[in-house]
XYZ file of C-alpha atoms in Angstrom:
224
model
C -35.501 -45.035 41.706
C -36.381 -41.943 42.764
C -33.305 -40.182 42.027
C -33.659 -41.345 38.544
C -36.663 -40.080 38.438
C -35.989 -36.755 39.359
C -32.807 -36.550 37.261
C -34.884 -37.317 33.910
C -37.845 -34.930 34.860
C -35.195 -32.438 35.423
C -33.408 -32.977 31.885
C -37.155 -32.452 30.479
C -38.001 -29.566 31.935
C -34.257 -27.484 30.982
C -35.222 -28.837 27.270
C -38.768 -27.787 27.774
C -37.927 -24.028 28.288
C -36.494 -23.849 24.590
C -39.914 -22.925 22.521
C -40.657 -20.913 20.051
C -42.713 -17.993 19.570
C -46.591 -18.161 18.342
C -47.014 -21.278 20.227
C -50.493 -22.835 21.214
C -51.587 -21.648 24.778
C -54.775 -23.605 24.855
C -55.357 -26.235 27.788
C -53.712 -29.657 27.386
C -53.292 -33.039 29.458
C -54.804 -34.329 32.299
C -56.775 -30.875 33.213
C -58.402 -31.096 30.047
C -58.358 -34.682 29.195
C -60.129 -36.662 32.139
C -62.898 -38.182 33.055
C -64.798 -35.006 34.713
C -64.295 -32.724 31.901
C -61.700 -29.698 30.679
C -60.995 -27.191 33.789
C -63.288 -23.938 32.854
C -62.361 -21.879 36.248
C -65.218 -19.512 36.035
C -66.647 -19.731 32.995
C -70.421 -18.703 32.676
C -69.855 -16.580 35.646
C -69.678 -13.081 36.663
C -66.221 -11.098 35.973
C -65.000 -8.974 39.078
C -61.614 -6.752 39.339
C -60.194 -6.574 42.332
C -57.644 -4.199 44.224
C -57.211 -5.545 47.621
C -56.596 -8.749 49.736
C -59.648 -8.398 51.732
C -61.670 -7.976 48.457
C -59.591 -10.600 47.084
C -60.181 -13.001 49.566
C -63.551 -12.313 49.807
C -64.358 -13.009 45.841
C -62.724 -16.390 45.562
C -65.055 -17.685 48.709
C -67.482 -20.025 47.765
C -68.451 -22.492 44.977
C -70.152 -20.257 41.956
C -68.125 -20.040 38.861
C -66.863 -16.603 38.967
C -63.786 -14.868 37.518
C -61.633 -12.594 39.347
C -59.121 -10.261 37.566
C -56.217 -9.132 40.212
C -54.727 -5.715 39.511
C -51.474 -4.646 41.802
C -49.431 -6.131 44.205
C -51.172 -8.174 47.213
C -49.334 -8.770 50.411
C -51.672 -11.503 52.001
C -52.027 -11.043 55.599
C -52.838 -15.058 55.237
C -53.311 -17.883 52.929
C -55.892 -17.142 49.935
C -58.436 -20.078 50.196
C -60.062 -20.563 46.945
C -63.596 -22.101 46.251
C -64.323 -24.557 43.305
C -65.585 -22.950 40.038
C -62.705 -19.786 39.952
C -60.599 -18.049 37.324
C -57.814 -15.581 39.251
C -56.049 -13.749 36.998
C -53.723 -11.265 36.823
C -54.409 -8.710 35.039
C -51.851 -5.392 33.649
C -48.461 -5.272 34.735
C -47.022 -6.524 38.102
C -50.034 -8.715 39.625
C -48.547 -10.142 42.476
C -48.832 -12.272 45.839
C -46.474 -11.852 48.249
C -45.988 -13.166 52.064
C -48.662 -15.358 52.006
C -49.751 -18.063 48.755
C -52.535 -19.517 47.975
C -54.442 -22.698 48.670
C -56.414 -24.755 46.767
C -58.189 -27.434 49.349
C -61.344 -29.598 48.626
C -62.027 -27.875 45.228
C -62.522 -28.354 41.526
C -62.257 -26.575 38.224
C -59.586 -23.912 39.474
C -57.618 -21.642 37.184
C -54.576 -19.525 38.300
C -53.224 -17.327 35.670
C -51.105 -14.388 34.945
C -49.551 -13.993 38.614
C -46.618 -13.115 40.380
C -45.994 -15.336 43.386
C -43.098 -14.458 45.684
C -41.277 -14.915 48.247
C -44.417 -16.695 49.957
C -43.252 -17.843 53.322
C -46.344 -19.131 55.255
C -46.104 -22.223 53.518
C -46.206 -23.077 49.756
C -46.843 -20.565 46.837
C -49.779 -22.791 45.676
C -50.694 -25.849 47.616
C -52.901 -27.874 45.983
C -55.222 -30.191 48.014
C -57.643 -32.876 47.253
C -58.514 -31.399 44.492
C -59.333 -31.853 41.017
C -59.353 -29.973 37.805
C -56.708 -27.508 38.578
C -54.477 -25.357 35.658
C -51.995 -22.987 36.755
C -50.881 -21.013 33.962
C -48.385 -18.647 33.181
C -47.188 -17.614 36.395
C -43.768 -16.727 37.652
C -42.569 -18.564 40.999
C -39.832 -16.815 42.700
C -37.721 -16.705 46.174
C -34.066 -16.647 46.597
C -31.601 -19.408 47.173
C -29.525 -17.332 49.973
C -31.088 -18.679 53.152
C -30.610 -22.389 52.456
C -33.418 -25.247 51.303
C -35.321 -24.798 54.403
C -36.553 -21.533 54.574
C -39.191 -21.321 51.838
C -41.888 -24.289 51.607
C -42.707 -25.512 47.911
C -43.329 -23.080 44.716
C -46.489 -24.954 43.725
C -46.989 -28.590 44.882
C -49.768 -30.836 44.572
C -51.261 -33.255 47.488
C -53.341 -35.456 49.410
C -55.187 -36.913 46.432
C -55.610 -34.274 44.062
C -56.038 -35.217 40.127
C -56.489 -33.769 36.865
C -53.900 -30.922 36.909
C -52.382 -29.156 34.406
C -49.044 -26.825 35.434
C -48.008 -24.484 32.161
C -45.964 -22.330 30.926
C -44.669 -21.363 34.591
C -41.163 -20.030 35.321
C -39.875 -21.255 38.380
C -36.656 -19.633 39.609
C -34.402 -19.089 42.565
C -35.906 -22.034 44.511
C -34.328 -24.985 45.995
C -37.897 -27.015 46.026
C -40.065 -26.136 43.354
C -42.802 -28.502 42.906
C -43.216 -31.448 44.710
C -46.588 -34.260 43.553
C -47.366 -36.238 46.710
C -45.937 -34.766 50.171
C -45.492 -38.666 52.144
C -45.042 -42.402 52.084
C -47.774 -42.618 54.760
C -50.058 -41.256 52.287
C -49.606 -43.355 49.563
C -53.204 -45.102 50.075
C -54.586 -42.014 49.645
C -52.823 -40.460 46.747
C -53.638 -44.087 44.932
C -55.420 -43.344 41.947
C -54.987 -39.876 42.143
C -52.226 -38.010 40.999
C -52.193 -37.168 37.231
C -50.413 -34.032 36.831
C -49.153 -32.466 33.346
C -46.396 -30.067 33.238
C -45.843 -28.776 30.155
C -42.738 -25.658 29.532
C -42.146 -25.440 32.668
C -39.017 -23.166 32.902
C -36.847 -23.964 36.019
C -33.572 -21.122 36.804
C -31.596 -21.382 38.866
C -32.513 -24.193 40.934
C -29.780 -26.110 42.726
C -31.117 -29.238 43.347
C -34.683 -31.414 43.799
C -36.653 -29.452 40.512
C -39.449 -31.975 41.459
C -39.839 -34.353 43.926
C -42.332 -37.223 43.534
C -43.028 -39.133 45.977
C -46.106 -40.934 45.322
C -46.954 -39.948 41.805
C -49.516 -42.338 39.992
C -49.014 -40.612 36.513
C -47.213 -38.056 35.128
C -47.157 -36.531 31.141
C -44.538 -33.709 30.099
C -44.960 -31.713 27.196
C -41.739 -30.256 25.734
């Protein structure tokens, strides 16, 4: 079951990365249509640019809505831990994360947006983590396939009970594990309920095998 699983969502998402130009980049699915309310990131808050990881890591903290524009390459020193209420986004050409990603753990209303994320190797590029209201939006995934399937974590994968996600417009490329929705079997009580994830042109190249693993999903919508 789970093989056919992954086979169709991986049929959908090579079909999804054929779209035309002047397309609609507005929110859809399950980060915008819930019960809690559309994902706003930090909207209503304060608008900061930053140049640095310690600044970096040091505007995300916390839980008022705030919006952080990211200008140049980052090499985290460790994993970004971002508050509820945020907007990160990249800003000019080249904003990038590299050695370390970025967590998303007990939160809500998140946006990630415009980045880079590469060759992360701490764990996953974006872990996402019992929480809800999450987009991430236009962002390029990438590592390299020469070291084998077990030398990079995930690109971007969502668990432990998190809900209401939206995952857009995101190239993911030289990966073998992109995105995985639900990390055990021994947590299925705990994802149950939880797990509604939208991907919608999600552009996967190369990657040579699992484009998505699901292992406890609850509910899943595609846009293509």
């Amino acid at each position: 079951m789970k093989l056919a699983i992954l086979s169709s969502l991986a049929a959908l998402l090579v079909a999804a990365s054929a779209v035309s130009a002047g397309c609609d980049f507005s929110l859809v699915g399950f980060g915008k249509d819930n019960p809690i309310g559309p994902t706003t990131g930090g909207k209503g808050g304060k608008t900061v640019t930053v140049t640095t990881p310690a600044a970096l890591a040091a505007a995300v903290k916390g839980d008022k809505p705030l919006t952080v524009r990211i200008k140049g390459t980052f090499k985290l020193p460790s994993r970004l831990l971002v508050g509820s209420n945020k907007s990160l986004i990249g800003t000019g050409a080249g904003a990038n994360i590299l050695n370390s990603g970025i967590t998303i753990a007990n939160a809500s209303n998140v946006i990630v947006r415009n980045l880079g994320i590469r060759f992360i190797l701490d764990n996953d590029g974006i872990t996402i983590q019992n929480s809800t209201r999450v987009w991430i939006d236009h962002n390029e995934f990438e590592s390299d396939i020469n070291h084998g399937p077990d030398y990079y974590d995930g690109q971007c994968d969502l668990v432990r009970a998190t809900d209401w996600v939206t995952v857009s417009w995101n190239y993911f490329h030289d990966h073998w594990k992109s995105s995985l929705i639900g990390n055990s079997d021994a947590l299925r009580e705990v994802d149950s309920g939880h797990l509604h994830v939208t991907y919608q042109y999600a552009q996967p190249h190369p990657i040579p095998y699992q484009n998505d693993l699901i292992l406890s999903l609850l509910s899943l919508s595609l846009f293509v």
